[in-house]
Short mmCIF file of C-alpha atoms and ligand atoms in Angstrom, two decimals:
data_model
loop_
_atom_site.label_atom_id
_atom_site.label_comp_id
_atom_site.label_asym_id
_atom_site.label_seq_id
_atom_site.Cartn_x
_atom_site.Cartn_y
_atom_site.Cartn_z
CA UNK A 1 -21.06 -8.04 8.63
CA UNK A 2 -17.62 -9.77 9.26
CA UNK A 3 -18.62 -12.94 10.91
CA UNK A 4 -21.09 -15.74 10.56
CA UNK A 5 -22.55 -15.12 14.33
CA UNK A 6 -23.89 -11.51 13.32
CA UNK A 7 -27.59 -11.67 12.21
CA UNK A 8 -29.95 -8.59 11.62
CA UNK A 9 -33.14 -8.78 13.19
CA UNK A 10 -36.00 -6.02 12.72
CA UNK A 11 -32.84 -3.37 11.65
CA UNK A 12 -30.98 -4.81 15.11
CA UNK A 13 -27.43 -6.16 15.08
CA UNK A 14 -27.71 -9.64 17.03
CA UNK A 15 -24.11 -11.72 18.48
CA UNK A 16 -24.45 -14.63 19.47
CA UNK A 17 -28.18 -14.72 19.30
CA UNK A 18 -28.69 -11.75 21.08
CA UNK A 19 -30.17 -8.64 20.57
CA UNK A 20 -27.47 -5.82 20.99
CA UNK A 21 -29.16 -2.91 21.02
CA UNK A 22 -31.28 -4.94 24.41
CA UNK A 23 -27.97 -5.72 25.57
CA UNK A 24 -26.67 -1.72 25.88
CA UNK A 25 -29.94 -0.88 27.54
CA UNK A 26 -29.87 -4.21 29.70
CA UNK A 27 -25.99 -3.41 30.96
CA UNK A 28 -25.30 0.14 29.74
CA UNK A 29 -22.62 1.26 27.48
CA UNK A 30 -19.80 1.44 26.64
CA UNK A 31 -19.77 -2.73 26.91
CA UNK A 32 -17.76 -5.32 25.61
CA UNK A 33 -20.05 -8.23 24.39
CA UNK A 34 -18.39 -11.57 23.89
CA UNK A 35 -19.74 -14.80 22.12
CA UNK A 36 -18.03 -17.42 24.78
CA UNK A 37 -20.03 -19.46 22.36
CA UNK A 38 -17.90 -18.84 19.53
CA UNK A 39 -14.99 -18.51 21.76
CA UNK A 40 -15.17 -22.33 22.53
CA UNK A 41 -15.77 -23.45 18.79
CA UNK A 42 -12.56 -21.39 17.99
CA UNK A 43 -10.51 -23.05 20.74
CA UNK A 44 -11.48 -26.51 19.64
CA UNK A 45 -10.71 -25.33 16.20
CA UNK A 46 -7.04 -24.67 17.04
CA UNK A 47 -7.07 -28.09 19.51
CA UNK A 48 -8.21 -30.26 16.59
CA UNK A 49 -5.68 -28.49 14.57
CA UNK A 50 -2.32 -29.77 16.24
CA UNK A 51 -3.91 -33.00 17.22
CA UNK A 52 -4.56 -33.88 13.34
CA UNK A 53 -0.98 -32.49 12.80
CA UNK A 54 0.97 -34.13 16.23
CA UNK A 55 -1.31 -36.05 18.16
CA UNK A 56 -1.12 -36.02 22.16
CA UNK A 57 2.34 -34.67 21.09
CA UNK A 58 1.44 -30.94 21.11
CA UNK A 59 -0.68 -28.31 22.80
CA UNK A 60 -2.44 -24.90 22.42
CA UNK A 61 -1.71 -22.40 24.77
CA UNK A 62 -4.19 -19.36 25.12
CA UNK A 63 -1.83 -16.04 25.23
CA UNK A 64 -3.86 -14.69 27.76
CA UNK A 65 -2.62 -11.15 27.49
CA UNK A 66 -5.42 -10.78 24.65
CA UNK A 67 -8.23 -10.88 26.99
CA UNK A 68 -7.83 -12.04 30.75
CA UNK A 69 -10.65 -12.34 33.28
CA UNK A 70 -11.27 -14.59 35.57
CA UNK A 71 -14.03 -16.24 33.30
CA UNK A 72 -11.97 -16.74 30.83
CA UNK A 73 -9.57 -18.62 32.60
CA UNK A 74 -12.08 -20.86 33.48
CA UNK A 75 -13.34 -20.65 29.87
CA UNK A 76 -9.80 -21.91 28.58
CA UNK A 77 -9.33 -24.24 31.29
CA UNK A 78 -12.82 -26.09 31.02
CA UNK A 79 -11.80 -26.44 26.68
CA UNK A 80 -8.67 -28.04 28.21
CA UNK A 81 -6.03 -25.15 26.52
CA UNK A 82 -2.67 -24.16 28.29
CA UNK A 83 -2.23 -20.91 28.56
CA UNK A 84 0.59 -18.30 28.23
CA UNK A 85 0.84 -15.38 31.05
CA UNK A 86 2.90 -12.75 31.10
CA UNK A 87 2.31 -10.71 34.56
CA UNK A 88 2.36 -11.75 37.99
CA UNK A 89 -1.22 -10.18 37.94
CA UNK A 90 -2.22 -12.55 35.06
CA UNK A 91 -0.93 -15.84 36.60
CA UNK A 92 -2.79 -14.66 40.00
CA UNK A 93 -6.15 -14.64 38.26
CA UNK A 94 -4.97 -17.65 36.35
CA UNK A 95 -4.18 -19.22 39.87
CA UNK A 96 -7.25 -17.92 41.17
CA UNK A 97 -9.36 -20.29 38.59
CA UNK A 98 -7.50 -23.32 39.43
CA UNK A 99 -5.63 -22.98 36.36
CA UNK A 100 -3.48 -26.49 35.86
CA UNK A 101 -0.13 -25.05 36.82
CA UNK A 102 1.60 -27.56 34.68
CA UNK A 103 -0.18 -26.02 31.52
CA UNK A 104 0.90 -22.72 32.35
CA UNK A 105 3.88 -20.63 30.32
CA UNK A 106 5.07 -18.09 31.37
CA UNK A 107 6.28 -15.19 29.36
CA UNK A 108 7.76 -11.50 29.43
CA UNK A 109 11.18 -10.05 28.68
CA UNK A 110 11.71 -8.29 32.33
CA UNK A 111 9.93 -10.24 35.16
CA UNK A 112 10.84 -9.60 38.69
CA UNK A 113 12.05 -11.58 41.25
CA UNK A 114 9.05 -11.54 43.08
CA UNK A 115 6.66 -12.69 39.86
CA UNK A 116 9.42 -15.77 39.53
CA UNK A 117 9.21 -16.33 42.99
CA UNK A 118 5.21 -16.12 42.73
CA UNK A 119 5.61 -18.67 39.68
CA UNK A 120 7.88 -21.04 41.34
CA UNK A 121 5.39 -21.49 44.38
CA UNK A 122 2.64 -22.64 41.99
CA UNK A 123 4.60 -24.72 39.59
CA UNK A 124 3.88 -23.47 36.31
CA UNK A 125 5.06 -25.86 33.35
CA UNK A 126 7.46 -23.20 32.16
CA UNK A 127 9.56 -20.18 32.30
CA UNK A 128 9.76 -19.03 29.00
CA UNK A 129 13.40 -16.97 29.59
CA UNK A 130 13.87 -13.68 27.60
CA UNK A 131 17.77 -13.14 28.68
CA UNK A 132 20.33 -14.24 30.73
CA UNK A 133 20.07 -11.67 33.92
CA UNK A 134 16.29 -13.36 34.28
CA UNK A 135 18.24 -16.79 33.58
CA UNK A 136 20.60 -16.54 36.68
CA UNK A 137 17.92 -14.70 39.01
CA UNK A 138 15.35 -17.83 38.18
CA UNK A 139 18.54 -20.41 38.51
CA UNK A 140 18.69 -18.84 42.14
CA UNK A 141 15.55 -18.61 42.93
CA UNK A 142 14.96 -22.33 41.49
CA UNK A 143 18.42 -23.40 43.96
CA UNK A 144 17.27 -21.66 47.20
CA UNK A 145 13.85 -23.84 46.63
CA UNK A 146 15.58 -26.94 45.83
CA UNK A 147 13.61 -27.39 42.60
CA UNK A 148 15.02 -27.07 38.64
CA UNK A 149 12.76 -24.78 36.87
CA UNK A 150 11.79 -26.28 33.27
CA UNK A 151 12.74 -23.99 30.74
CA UNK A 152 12.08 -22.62 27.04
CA UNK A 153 14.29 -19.87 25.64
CA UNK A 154 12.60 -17.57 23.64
CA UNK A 155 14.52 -16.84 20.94
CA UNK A 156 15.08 -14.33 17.65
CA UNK A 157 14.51 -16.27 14.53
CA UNK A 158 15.13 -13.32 12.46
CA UNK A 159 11.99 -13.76 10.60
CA UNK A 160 10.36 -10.82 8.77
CA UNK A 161 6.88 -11.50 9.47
CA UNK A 162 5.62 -8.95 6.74
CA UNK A 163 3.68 -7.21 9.42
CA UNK A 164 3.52 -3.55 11.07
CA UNK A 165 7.10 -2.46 12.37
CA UNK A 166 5.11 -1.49 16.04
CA UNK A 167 3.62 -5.43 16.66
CA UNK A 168 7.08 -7.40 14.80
CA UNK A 169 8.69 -9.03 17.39
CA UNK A 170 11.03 -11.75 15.52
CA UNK A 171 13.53 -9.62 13.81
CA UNK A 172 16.68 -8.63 15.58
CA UNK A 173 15.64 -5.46 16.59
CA UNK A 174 13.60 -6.25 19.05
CA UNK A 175 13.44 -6.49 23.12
CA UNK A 176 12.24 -10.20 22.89
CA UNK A 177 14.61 -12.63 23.02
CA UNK A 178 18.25 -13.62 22.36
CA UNK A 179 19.63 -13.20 18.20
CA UNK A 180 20.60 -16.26 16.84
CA UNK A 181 22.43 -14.88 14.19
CA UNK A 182 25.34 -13.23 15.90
CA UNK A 183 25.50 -16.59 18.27
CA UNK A 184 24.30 -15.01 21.45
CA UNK A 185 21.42 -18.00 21.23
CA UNK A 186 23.74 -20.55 21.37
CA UNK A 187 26.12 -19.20 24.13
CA UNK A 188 23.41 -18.53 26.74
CA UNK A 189 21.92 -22.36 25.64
CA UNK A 190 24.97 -23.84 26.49
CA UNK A 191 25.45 -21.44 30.13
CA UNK A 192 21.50 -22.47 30.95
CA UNK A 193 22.10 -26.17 30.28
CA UNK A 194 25.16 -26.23 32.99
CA UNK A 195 23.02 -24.31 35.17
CA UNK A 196 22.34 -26.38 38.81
CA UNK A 197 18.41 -24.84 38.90
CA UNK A 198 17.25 -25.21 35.18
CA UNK A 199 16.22 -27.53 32.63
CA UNK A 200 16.40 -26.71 29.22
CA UNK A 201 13.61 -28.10 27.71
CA UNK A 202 12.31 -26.29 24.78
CA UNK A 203 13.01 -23.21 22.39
CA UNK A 204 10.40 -20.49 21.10
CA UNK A 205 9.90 -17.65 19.04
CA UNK A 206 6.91 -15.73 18.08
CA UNK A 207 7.39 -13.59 15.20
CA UNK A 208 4.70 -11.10 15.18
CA UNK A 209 1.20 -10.57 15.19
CA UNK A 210 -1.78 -10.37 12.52
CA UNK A 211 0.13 -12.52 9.94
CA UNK A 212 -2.04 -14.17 7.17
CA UNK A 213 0.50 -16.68 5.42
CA UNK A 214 1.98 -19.72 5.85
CA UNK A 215 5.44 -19.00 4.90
CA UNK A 216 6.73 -17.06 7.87
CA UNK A 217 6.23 -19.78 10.00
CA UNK A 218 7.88 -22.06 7.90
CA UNK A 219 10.58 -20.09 7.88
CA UNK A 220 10.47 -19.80 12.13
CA UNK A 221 10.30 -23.68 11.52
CA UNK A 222 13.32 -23.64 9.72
CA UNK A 223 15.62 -21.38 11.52
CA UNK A 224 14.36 -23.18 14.95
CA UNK A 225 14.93 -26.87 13.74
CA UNK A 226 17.88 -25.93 12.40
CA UNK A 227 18.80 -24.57 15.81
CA UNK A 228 17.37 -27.62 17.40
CA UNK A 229 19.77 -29.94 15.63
CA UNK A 230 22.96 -27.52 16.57
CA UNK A 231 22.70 -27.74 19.76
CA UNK A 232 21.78 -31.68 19.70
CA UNK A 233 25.05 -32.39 17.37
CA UNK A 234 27.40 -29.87 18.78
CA UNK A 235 26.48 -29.33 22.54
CA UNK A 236 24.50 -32.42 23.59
CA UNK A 237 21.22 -30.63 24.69
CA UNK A 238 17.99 -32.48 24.06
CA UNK A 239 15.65 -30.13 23.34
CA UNK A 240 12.53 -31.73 23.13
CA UNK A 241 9.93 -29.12 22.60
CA UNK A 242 9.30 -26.08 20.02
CA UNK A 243 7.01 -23.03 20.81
CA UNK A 244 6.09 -21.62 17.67
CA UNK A 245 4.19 -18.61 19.21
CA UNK A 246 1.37 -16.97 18.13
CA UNK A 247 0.73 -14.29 15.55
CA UNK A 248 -2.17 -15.74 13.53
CA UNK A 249 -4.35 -13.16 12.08
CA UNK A 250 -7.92 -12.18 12.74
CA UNK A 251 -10.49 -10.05 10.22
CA UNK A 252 -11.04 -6.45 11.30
CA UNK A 253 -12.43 -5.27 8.07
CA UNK A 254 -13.07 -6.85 4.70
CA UNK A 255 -9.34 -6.73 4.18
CA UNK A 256 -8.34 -9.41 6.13
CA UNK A 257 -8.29 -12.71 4.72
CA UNK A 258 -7.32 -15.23 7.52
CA UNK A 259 -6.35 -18.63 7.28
CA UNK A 260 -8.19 -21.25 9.35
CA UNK A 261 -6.15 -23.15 12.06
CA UNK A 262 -6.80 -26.15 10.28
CA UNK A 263 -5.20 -25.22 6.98
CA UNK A 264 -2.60 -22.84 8.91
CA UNK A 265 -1.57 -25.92 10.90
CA UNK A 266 -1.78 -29.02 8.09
CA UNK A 267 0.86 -26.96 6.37
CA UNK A 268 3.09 -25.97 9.05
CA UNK A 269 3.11 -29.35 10.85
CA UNK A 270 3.83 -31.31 7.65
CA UNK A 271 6.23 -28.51 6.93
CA UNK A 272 7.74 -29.26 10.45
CA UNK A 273 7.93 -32.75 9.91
CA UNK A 274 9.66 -32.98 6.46
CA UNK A 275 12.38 -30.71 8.06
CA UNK A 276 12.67 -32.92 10.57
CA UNK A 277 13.02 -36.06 8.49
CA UNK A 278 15.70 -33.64 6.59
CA UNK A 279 17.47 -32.67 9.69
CA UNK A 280 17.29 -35.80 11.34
CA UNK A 281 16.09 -34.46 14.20
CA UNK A 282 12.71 -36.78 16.61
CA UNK A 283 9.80 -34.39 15.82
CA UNK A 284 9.35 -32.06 19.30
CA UNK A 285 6.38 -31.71 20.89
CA UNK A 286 4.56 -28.67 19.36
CA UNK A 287 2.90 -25.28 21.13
CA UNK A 288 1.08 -22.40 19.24
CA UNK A 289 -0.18 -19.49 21.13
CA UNK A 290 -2.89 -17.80 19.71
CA UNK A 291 -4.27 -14.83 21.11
CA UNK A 292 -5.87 -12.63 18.82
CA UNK A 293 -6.82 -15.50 17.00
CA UNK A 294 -9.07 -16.76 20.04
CA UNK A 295 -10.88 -13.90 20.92
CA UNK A 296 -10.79 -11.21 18.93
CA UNK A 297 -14.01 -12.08 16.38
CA UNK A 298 -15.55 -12.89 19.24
CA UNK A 299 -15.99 -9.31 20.98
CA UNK A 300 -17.97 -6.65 19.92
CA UNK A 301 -17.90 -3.09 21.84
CA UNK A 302 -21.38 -1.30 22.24
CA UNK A 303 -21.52 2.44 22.97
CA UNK A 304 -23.91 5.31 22.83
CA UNK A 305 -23.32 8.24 20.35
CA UNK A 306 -23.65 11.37 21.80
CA UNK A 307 -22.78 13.91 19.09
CA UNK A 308 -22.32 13.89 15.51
CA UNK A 309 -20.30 17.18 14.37
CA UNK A 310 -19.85 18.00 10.87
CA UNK A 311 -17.02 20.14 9.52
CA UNK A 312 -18.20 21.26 6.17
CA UNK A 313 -15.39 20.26 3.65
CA UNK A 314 -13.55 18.16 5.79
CA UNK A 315 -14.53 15.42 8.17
CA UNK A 316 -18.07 14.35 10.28
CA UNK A 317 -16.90 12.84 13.97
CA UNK A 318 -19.29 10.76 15.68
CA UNK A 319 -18.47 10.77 19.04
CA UNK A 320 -19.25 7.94 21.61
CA UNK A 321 -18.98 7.62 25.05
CA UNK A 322 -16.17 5.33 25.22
CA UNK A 323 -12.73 5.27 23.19
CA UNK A 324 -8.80 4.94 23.61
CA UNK A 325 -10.37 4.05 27.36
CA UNK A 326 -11.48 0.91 26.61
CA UNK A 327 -9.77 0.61 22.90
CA UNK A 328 -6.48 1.71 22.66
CA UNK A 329 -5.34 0.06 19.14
CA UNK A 330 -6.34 2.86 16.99
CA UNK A 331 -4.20 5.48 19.33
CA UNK A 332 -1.41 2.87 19.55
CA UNK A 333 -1.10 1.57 15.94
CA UNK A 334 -4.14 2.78 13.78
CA UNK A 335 -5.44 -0.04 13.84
CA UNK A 336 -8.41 -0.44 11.83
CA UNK A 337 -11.76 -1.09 12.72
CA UNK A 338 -15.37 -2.19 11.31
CA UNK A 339 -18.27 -0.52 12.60
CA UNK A 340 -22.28 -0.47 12.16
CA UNK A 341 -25.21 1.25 14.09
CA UNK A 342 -26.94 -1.33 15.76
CA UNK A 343 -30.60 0.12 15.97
CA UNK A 344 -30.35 0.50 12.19
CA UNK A 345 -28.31 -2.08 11.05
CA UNK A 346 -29.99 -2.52 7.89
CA UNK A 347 -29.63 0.25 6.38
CA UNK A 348 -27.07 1.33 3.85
CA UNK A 349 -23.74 2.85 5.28
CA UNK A 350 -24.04 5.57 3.27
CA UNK A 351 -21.54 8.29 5.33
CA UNK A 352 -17.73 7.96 5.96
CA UNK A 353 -17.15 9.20 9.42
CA UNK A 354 -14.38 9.38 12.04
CA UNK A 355 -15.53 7.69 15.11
CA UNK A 356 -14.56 9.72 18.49
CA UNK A 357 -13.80 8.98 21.35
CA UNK A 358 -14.58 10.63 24.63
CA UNK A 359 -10.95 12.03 26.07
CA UNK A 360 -9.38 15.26 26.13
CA UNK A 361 -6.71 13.89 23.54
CA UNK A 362 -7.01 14.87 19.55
CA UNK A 363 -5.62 10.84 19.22
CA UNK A 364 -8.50 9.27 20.78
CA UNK A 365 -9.93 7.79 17.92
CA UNK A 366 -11.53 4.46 16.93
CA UNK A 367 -10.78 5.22 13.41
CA UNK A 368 -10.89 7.60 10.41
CA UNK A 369 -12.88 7.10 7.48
CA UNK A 370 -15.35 4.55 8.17
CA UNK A 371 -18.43 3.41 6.38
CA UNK A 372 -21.29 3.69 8.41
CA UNK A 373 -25.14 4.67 8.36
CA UNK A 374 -26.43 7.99 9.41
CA UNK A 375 -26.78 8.49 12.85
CA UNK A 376 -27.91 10.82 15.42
CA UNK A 377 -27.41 11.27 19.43
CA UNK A 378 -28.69 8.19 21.66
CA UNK A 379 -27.97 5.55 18.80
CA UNK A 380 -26.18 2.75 19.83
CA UNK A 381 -23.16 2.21 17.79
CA UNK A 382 -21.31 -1.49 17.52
CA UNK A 383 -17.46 -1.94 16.77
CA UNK A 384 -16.67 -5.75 15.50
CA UNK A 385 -13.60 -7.73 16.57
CA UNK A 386 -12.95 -5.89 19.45
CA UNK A 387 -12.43 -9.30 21.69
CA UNK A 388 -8.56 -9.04 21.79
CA UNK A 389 -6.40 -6.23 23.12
CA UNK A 390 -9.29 -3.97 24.37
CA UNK A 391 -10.39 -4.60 27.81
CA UNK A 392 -6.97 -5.99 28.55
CA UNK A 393 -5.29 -2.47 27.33
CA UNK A 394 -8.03 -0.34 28.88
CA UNK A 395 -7.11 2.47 31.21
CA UNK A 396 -8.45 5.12 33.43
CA UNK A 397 -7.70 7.77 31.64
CA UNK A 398 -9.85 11.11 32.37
CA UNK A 399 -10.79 8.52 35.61
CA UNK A 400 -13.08 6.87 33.11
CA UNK A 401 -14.35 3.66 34.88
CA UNK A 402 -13.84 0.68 33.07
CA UNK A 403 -16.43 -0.86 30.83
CA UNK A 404 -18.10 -3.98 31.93
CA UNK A 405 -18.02 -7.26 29.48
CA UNK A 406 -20.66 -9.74 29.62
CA UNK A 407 -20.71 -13.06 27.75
CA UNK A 408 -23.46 -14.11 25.58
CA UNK A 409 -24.06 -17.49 24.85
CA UNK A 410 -27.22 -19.29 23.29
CA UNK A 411 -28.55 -15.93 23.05
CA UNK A 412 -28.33 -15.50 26.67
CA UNK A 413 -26.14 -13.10 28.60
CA UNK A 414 -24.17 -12.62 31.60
CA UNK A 415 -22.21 -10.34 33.32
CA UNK A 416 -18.50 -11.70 33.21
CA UNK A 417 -16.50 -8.48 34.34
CA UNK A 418 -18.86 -5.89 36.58
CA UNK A 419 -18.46 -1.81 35.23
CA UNK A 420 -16.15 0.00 37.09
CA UNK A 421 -17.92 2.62 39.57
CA UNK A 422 -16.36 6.05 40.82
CA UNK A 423 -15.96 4.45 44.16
CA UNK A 424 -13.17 1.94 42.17
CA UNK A 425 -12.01 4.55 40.73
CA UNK A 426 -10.75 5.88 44.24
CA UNK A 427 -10.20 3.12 45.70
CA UNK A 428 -6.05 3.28 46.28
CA UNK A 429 -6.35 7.07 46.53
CA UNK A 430 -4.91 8.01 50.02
C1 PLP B 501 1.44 -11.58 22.23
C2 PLP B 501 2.02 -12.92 22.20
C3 PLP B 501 1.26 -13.99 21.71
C4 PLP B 501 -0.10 -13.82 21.09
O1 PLP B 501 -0.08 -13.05 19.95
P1 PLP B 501 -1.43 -12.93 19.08
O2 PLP B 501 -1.04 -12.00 17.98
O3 PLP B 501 -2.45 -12.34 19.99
O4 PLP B 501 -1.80 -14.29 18.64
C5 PLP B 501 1.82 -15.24 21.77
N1 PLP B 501 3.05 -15.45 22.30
C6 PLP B 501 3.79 -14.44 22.78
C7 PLP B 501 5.12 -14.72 23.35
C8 PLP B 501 3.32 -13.14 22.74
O5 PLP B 501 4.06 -12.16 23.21
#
């Protein structure tokens, strides 16, 4: 048990109020169950967070890559959340929702002409520029229309987030971003600011993901102010807004120890605000992007076991009927993962197992080594914190439809995202 929404119920795992071993029989498995329930309480976590810290002078912005659906969309826009996107196909289904252009960001470090052309037409808020080739294609673009696209440039703060090499994305070695400290930041401020189709409006960085202290983002806070007041002092550009990215860490086992946006954020606002004062710099309107952080604790993935295979001496796999399909994250980074058998979730975890997955690949695990109770074939086994970074990474590999997700929410479910059928599977085959 990881989080306070799981309850046990005659030896059944319940999210959300619901029953989940009704729920893989209701909707068939593999599924991804999410607790929109808990989803909203989290997002008005994080809003209360930088409105106690900045007032109307900040805003949260959903990284959408995480998990992105149409409901959720309309899930983020009804809690009244920006969000970040980072694919044409993303801002469509963004779009699609009647997502508040104005409130969206948009991200990436290669987008194409055609995605910037697709932004400009709706008028998101702002093109969060990776490097200067996607700087003079959007100035173009942004000319030929006869509008000046509002900008933040996403920059390297050089931060070592203290976080796996594969998912650190503020250091300099990285494909996000412009380095500050060899002054290529600075240069390709001052070209944008002369630029006839831009306005420079804000900076960001986001140094990493899963991070679970305070003090890299004071030091982001730092290193950005710092850069704030530079440009201010020695090349007149206002900038008048600071995207500190997202990053903030989630529990996937026991391990974790996450800090609550509202302790996360008292400290770095007030940290942001005494540098400020220092710097004598106006304090910029704030943005945070949690992803992770949003949805992760919320999803849980059901499946069915199908075999359990013993190697004397060395390892039991239990093998389900989903896997790197639907979750990737152990194939990608060995990620770690908590896991429990639903139809006897009270009873001890007495076996350490390595959970299978389904594909013709030796990789397609959903980890090594976990606790869990004895099972047997047609048990329905239930991964936690599975909400971020699973459906959105799923694939088709083997031509393995993909799983469908349905929300629960006062104990009731629905269908959010329908299970792929063979017939989708085929569909673009000519
Ligand atoms: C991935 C990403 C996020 C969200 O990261 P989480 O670890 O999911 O919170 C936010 N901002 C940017 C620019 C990102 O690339």
């Amino acid at each position: 048990m990881l989080y306070p929404n799981q309850t046990i119920k005659d030896n059944c795992l319940y999210i959300g109020g619901a029953n989940t071993v009704e729920l893989a029989k209701e909707y068939g498995t593999p599924l991804y169950v999410m607790d929109e329930d808990m989803i909203r309480e989290t997002c008005r976590e994080f809003k209360r967070a930088i409105y106690d810290g900045v007032g109307e002078n900040g805003l949260v912005l959903y990284a959408s890559k995480a998990f992105s659906c149409r409901a959720m969309y309309r899930l983020v826009r009804e809690e009244g959340l920006g969000i970040d996107v980072v694919s044409g196909g993303e801002l469509y289904t963004a779009m699609k929702e009647n997502f508040p252009p104005e409130k969206i960001y948009f991200h990436g470090n290669n987008k194409t002409a055609d995605e910037i052309e697709l932004a400009l037409s709706y008028g998101v808020g702002r093109f969060a520029v990776d490097n200067k080739e996607e700087l003079f294609l959007l100035n173009e673009l942004s000319v030929k229309r006869g509008v000046r696209a509002k900008i933040s440039f996403r920059i390297k703060p050089g931060i070592d987030a203290h976080t796996f090499d594969a998912v650190m994305t503020g250091q300099i070695d990285s494909k996000f971003g412009v380095a500050l400290e060899n002054g290529e930041a600075f240069e390709i401020m001052k070209t944008a600011a002369a630029l006839p189709g831009i306005e420079v409006v804000g900076v960001h960085c986001h140094i990493g993901s899963q991070i679970f202290t305070t003090e890299p983002f004071f030091g982001a806070v730092d290193v950005m102010v710092d850069f704030i007041a530079r440009l201010r002092r020695e090349l007149s550009i206002d900038i008048r807004e600071l995207n500190l990215g997202g990053g903030y860490g989630i529990k996937y086992t026991e391990e974790d120890k996450p800090i609550a946006p509202a302790e996360m954020f008292s400290k770095v606002l007030s940290h942001l605000k005494e540098k400020c004062e220092k710097t004598g710099e106006p304090v910029p309107r704030v943005l945070i992007e949690p992803g992770r952080s949003i949805v992760a604790a919320a999803g849980v993935t059901l499946y069915t076991v199908g075999s359990v295979k013993t190697i004397k001496d060395v390892r039991t796999y239990v093998s389900v009927d989903g896997g790197m399909t639907d979750n990737p994250r152990y194939a990608l980074y060995e990620s770690r993962y908590t896991a429990t058998v639903a139809n006897r979730a009270s009873e001890p975890q007495s076996e350490t197992i390595t959970l299978a997955g389904r594909c013709c690949e030796s990789g397609d695990l959903i980890g090594k080594d976990m606790p869990l109770q004895k099972t047997k074939a047609g048990d329905i086994l239930a991964v936690f914190s599975t909400g971020a970074y699973n459906y959105s990474m799923a694939s088709n590999y083997n031509r393995v439809p993909r799983a469908a997700t349905v929300f629960v929410s006062g104990g009731k479910s629905r269908e959010v995202i329908r299970r792929e059928s063979y017939e989708d599977i085929i569909r673009n085959d000519l």
